[in-house]
Coordinates of C-alpha atoms (C1' of nucleotides) in Angstrom, one line a residue:
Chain N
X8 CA 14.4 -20.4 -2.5
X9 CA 10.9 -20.0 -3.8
X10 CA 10.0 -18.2 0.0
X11 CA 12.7 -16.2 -0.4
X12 CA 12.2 -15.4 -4.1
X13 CA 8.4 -14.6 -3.4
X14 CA 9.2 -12.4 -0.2
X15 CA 11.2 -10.1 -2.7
X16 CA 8.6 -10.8 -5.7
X17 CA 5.5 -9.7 -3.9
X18 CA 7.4 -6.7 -1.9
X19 CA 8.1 -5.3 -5.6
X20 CA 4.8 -5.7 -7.1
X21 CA 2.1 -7.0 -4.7
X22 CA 0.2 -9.8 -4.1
X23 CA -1.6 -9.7 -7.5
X24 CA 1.6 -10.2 -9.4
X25 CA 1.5 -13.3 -11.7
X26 CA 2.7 -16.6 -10.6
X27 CA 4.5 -17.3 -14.1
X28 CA 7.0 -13.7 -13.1
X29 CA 7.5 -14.9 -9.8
X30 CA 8.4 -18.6 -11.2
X31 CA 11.3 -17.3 -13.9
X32 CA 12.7 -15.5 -11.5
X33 CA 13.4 -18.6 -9.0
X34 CA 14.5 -20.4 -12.8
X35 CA 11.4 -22.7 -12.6
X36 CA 8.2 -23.3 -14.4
X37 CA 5.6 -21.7 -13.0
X38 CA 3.3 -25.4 -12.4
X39 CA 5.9 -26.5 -10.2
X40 CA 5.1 -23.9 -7.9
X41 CA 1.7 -25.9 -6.8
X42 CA 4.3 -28.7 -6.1
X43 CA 5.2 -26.7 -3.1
X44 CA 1.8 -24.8 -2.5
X45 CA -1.5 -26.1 -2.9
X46 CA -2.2 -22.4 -4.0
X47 CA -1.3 -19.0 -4.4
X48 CA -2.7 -18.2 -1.2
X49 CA -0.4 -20.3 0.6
X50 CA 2.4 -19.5 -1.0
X51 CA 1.6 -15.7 0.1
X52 CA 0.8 -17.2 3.9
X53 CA 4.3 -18.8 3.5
X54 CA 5.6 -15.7 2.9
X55 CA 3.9 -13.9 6.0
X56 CA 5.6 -16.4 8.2
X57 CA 9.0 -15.4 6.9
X58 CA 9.1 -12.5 6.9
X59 CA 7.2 -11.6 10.1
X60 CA 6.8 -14.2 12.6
X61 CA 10.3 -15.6 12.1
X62 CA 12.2 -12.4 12.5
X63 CA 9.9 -11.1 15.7
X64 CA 11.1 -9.9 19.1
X65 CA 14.8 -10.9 18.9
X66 CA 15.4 -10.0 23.1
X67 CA 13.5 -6.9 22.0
X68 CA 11.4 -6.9 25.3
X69 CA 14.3 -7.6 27.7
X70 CA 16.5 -5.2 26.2
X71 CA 13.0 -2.5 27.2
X72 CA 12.7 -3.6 30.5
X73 CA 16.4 -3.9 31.7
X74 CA 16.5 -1.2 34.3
X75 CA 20.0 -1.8 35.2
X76 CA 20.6 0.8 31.9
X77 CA 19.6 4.1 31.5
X78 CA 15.9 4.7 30.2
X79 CA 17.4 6.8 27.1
X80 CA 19.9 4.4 26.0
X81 CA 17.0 1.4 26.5
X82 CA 15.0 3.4 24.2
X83 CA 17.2 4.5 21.4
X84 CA 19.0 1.0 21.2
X85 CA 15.5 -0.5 21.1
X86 CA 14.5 1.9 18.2
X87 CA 17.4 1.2 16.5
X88 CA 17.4 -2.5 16.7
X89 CA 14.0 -2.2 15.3
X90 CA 14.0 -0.1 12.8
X91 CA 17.4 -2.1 11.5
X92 CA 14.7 -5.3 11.4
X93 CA 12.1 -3.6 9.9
X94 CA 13.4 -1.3 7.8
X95 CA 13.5 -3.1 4.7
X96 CA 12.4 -3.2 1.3
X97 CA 10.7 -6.3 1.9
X98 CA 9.1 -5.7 5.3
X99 CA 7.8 -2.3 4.6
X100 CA 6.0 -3.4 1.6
X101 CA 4.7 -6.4 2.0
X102 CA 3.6 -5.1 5.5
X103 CA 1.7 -2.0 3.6
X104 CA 0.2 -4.5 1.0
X105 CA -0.9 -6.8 3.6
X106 CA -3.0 -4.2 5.4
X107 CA -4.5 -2.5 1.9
X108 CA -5.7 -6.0 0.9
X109 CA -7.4 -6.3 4.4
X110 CA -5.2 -9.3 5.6
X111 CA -5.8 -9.8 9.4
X112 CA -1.5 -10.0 9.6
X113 CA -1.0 -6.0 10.3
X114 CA -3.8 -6.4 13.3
X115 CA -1.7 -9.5 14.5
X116 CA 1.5 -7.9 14.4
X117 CA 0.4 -4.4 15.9
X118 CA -1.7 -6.6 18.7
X119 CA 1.9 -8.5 19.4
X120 CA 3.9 -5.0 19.1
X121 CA 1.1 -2.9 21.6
X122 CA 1.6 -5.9 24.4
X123 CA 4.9 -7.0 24.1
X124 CA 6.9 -3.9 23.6
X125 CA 4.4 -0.2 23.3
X126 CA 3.0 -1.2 27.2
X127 CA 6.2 -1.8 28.8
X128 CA 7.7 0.6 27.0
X129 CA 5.1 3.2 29.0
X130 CA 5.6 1.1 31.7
X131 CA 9.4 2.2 31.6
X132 CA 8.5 5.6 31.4
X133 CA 5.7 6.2 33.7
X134 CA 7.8 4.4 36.3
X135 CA 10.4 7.4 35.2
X136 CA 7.9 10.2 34.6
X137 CA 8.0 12.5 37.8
X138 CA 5.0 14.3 36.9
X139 CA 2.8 13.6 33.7
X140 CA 2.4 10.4 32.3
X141 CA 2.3 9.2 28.6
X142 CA -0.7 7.0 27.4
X143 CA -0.4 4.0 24.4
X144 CA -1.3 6.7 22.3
X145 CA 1.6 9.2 23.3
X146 CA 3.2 6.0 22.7
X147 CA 1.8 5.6 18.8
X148 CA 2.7 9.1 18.3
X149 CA 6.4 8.0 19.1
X150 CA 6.3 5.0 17.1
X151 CA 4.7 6.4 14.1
X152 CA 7.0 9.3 14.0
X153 CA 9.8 7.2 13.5
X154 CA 8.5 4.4 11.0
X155 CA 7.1 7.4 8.8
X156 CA 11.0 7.7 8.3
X157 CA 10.6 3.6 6.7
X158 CA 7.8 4.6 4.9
X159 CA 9.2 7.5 3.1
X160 CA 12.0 5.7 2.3
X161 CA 10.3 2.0 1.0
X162 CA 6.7 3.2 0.4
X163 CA 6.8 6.6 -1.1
X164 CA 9.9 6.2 -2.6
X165 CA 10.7 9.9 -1.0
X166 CA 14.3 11.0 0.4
X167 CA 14.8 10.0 3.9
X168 CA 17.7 9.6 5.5
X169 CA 20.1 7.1 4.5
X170 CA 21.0 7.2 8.8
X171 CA 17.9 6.5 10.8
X172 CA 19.3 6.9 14.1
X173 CA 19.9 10.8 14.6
X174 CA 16.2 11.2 13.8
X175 CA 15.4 8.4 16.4
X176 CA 17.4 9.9 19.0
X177 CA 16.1 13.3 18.3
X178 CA 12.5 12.0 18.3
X179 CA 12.9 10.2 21.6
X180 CA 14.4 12.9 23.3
X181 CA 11.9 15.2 22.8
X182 CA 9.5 12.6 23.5
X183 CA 11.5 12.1 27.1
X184 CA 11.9 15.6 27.4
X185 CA 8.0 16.0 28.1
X186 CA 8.0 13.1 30.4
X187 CA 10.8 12.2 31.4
X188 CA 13.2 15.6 31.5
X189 CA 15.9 13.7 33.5
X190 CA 16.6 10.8 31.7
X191 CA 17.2 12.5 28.1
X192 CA 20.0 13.3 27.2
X193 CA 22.3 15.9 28.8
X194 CA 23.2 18.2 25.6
X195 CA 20.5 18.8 23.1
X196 CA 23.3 17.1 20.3
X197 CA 22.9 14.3 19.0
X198 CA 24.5 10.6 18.6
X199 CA 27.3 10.4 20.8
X200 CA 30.4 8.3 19.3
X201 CA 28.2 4.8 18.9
X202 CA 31.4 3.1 19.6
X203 CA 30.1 -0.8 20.0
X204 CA 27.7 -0.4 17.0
X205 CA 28.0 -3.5 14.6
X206 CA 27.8 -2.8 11.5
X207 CA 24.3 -1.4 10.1
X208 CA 22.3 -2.9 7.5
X209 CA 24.1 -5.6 5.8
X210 CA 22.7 -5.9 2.5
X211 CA 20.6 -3.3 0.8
Chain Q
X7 CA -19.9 10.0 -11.4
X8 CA -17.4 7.8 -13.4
X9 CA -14.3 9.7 -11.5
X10 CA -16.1 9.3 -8.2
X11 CA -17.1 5.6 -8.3
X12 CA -13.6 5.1 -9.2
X13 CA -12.1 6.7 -6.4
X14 CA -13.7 4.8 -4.2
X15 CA -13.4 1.8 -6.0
X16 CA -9.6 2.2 -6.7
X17 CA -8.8 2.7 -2.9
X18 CA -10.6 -0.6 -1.7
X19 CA -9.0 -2.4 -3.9
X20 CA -6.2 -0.9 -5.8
X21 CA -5.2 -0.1 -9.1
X22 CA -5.7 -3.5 -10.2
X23 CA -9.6 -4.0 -9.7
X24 CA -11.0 -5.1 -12.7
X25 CA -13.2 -2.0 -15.1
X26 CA -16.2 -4.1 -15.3
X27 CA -16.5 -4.7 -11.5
X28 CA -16.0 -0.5 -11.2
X29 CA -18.7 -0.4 -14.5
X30 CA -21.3 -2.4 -12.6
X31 CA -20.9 -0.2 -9.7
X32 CA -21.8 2.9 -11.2
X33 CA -24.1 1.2 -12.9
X34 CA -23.1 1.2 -17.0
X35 CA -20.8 -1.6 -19.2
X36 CA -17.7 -1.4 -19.1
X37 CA -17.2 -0.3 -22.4
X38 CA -18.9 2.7 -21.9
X39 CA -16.0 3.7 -19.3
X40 CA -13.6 3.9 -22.8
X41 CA -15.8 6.7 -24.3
X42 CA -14.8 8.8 -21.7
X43 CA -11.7 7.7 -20.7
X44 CA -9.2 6.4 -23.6
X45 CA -7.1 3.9 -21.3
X46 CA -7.6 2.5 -17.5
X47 CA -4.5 4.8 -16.8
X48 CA -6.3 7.7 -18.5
X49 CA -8.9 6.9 -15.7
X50 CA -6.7 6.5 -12.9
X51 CA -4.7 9.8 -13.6
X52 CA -8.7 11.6 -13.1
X53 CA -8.9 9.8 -9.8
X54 CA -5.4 11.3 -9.1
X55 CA -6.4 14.9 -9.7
X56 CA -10.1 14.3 -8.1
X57 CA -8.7 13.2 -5.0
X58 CA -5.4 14.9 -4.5
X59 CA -4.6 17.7 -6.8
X60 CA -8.2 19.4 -6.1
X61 CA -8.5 19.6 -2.6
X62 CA -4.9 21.1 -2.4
X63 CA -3.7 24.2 0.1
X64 CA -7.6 25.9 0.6
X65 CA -5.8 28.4 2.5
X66 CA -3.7 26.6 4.2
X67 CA -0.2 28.0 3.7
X68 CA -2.0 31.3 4.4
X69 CA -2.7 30.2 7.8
X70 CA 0.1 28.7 8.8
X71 CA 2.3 31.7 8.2
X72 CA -0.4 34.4 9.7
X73 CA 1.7 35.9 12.5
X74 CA -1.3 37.9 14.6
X75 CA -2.2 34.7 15.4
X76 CA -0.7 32.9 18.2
X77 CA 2.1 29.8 16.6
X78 CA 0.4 26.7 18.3
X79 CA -2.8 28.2 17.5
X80 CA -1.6 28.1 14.1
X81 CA -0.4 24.9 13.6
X82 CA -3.2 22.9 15.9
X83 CA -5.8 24.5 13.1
X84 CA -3.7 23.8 10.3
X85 CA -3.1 20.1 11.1
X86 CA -7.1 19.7 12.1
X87 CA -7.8 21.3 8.4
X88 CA -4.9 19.2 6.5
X89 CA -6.0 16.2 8.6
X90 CA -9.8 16.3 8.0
X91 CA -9.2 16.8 4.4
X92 CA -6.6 13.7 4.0
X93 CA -7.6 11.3 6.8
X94 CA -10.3 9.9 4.5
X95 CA -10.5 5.9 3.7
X96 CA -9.8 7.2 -0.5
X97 CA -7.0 9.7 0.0
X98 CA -5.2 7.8 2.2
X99 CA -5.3 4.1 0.8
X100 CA -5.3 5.6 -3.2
X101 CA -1.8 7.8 -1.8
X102 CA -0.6 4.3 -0.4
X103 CA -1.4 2.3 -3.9
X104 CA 0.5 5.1 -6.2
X105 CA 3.0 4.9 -3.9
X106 CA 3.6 1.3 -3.9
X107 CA 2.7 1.1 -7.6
X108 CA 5.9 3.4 -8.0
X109 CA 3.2 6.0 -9.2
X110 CA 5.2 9.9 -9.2
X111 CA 1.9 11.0 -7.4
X112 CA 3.3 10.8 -3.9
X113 CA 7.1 12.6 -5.0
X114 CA 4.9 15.3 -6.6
X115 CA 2.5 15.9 -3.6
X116 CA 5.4 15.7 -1.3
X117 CA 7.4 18.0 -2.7
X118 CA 4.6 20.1 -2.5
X119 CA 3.9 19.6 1.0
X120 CA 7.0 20.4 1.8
X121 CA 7.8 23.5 -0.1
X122 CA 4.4 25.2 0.6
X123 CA 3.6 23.6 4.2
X124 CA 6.6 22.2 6.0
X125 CA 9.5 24.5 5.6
X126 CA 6.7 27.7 6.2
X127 CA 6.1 26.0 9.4
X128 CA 9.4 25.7 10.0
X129 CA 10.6 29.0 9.6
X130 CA 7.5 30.0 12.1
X131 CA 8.9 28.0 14.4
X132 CA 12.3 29.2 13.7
X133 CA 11.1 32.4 14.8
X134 CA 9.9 31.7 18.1
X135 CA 12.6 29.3 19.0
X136 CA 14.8 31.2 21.1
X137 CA 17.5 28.6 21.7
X138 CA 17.6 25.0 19.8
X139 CA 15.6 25.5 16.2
X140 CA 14.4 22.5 14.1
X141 CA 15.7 20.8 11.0
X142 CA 13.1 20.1 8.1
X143 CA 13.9 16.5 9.7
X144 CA 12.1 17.6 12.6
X145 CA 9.5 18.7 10.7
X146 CA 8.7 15.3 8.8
X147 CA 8.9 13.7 12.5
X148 CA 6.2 15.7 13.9
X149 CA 4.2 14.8 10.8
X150 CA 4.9 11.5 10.9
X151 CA 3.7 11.6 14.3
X152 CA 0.4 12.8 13.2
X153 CA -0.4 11.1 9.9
X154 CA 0.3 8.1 11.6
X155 CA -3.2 8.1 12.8
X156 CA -4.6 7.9 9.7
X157 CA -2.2 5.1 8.1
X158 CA -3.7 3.5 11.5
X159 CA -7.2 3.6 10.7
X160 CA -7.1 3.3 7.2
X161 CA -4.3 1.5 6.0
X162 CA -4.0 -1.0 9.1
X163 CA -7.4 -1.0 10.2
X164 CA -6.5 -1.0 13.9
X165 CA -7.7 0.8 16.3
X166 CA -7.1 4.7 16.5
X167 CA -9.3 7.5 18.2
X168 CA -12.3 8.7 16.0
X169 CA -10.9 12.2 17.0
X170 CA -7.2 12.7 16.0
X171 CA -7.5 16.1 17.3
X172 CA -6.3 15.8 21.1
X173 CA -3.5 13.6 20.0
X174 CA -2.8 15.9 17.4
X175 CA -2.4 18.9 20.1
X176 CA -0.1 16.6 22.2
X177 CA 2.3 16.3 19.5
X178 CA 2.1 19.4 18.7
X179 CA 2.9 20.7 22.4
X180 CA 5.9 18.1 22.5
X181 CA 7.3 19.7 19.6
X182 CA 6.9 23.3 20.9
X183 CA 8.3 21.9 24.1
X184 CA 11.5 21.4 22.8
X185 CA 11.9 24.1 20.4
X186 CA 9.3 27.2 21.5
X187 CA 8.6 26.6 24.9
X188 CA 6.8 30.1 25.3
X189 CA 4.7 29.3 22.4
X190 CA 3.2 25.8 23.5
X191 CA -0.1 26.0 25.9
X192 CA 0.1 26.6 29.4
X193 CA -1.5 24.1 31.1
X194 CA -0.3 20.8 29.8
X195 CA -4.0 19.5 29.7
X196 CA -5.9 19.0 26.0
X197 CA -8.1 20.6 24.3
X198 CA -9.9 24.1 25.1
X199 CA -13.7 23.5 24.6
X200 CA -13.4 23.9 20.7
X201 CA -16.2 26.4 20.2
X202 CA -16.6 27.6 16.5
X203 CA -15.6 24.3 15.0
X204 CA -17.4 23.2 12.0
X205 CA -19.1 19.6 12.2
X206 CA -16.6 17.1 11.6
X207 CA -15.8 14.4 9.0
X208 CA -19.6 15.2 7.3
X209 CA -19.6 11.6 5.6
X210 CA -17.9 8.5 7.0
Chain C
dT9 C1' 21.4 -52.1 -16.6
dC10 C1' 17.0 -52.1 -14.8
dT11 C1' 13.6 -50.5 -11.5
dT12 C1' 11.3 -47.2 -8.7
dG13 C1' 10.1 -43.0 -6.9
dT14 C1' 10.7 -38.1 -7.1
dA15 C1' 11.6 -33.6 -9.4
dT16 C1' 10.6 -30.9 -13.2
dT17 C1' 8.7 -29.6 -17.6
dT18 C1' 5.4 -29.5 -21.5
dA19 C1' 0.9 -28.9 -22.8
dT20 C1' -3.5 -27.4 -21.6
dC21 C1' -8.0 -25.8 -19.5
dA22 C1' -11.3 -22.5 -17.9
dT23 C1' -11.5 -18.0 -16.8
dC24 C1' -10.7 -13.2 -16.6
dC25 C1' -8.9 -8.7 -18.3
dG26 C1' -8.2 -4.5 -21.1
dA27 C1' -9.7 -2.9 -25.2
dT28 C1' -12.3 -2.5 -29.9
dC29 C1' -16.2 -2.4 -33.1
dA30 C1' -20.5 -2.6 -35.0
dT31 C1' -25.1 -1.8 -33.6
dT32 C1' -28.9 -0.1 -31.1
dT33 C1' -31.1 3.3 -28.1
dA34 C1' -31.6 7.9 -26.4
dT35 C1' -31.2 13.0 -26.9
dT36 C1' -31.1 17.3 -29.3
dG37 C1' -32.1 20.7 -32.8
dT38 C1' -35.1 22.3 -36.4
Chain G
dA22 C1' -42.2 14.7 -37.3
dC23 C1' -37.7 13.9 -38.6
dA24 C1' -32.9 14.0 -39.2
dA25 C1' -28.4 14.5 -36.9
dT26 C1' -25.7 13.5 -33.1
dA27 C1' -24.5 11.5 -28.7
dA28 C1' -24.9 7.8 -25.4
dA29 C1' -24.9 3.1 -24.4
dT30 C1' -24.9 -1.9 -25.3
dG31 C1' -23.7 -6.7 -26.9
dA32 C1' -20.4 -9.4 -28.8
dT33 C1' -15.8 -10.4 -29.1
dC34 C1' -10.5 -10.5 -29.6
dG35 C1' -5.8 -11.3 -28.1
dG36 C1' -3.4 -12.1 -24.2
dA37 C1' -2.7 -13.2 -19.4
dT38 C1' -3.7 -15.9 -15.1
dG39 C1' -4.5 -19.6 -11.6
dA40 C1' -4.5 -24.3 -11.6
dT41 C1' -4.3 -29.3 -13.4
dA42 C1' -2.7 -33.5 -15.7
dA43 C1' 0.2 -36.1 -18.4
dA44 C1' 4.8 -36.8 -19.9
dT45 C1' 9.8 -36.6 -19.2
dA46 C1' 14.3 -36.1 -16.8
dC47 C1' 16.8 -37.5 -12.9
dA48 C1' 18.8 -39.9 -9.0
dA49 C1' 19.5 -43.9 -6.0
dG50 C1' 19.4 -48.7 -5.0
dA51 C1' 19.4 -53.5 -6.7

DNA sequence: TCTTGTATTTATCATCCGATCATTTATTGT
DNA sequence: ACAATAAATGATCGGATGATAAATACAAGA
């Protein structure tokens, strides 16, 4: 409860927020938070844990590198399966705190994300790419065109919208469309019916 | 000197840092910082038009919607401009603080952005695209794309080139790949030799 | 009911923070 | 040289903050 409380506490106001908040909110006293964490620091490391080593790489890289589906449809499910993890109020924040306080977890994470999903990801591609060939940082360019869509919406507080998907399809069509022409999608349109698509973004 | 000091205070270590560690940086007691500015926020909101309001459009608007000139020719300068005026460690980690601080700073400069830059550059692009024309969506993708870079190297502190520029062109010619294909450069290869620019990034 | 160990709270410490005020030092005008 | 004004400082206040220690509430086993 105090985890989950803090995730939530220090996505709202930062790291700097006051123990004593955090503590009414979880219907305590703040002291008998050092019960539970020798300090504050901890309790913040605790926090890390939860919310982004716990919730990493759910089949993520299998789903990337199962060529027995079509490069597009690896992609876009991928995207989408991402974004619906990350996406949050929580994860967003805490993620763009972490990295303005100097914490080493964003170079951790982005280390795990290049190896484990950016490379074979261009692996994917090049192996589909008749002619020229991405490179990791064709790769960022995809990747940071679609979480700017989670940092409009959780950072800047700026409309976005509500539907990530579209956008991700669009973006990784055109991105496919320089190197990969035949696997994009036939018609320029967008989304076809997502019939098997469980339903998006349970809470919030 | 106050206003500057703070700037650079501010973004390394938010809104938070204490006045007398920014007094003994410029050198002066604290209290002296309340002769010239009435409350912390009343310094804060200087930093705000230092940094931001200040070094708004210098021409840029102009550029982008100067038709003698050829489109990507257009946008690669206006994106080298607009980046080498925001990709700096205090615009970018001060627009990331007001944001998460739920400041309006980031609503107002958006807004701004995209009234005066994004949906200009859209209707250029309109223009020239014969077939499939972009959304404002589109737009904030292709951004997204670029500022990326800088939320990268200044945000995340991982590893991005010390010249955004050829990426910069790349996404650009992605772009104009779906939607202007006439307009985009020939030759699929980066960055003509760049003769008449101006030295780059003069500090830091 | 009594005991024992744990969970939680009350009370508190030392420190830090934004802000104020009286006083001293520097600058300017004549 | 001297008065008037501005600039800067030292001391400090009330409140907040991380952390600690002692006291109390609570549950389980005898």
């Amino acid at each position: 409860m105090i985890v989950a409380a803090a995730a939530r506490y220090f996505a709202e106001v930062g790291f700097s927020g006051p123990t004593r908040d955090l503590a009414r909110r979880v219907g305590v006293t703040q002291p008998l938070l050092y019960k539970y964490f020798a300090s504050k620091a901890d309790l913040v490391e605790a926090v890390f844990a939860r919310v982004y080593l716990d919730r990493l790489d759910p089949g993520w890289r299998a789903l990337i590198v199962d060529r027995r589906r079509p490069l597009r449809a690896r992609m876009v499910e991928f995207y989408r399966r991402y974004t619906d993890a990350i996406f949050t109020y929580e994860w967003m924040r805490i993620f763009m705190f972490a990295g303005l306080a100097g914490e080493n977890l964003n170079a951790r994470y982005l280390e795990h994300v290049r190896e484990l999903l950016m490379k074979p990801l261009l692996a994917e591609i090049s192996a589909a790419a008749p002619a020229r060939k991405p490179d990791i940082e064709d790769m960022w360019s995809l990747h940071g065109s679609i979480i700017y869509l989670g940092i409009r919406k959780h950072i800047y507080q700026w409309p976005a919208p509500d539907d990530a998907l579209p956008a991700i399809e669009r973006a990784i069509d055109r991105f496919l469309g320089e190197f990969a022409p035949a696997a994009r999608a036939v018609s320029p349109e967008v989304s076809p019916p997502r019939a098997s698509t469980p339903p998006r973004r349970a809470r919030s």
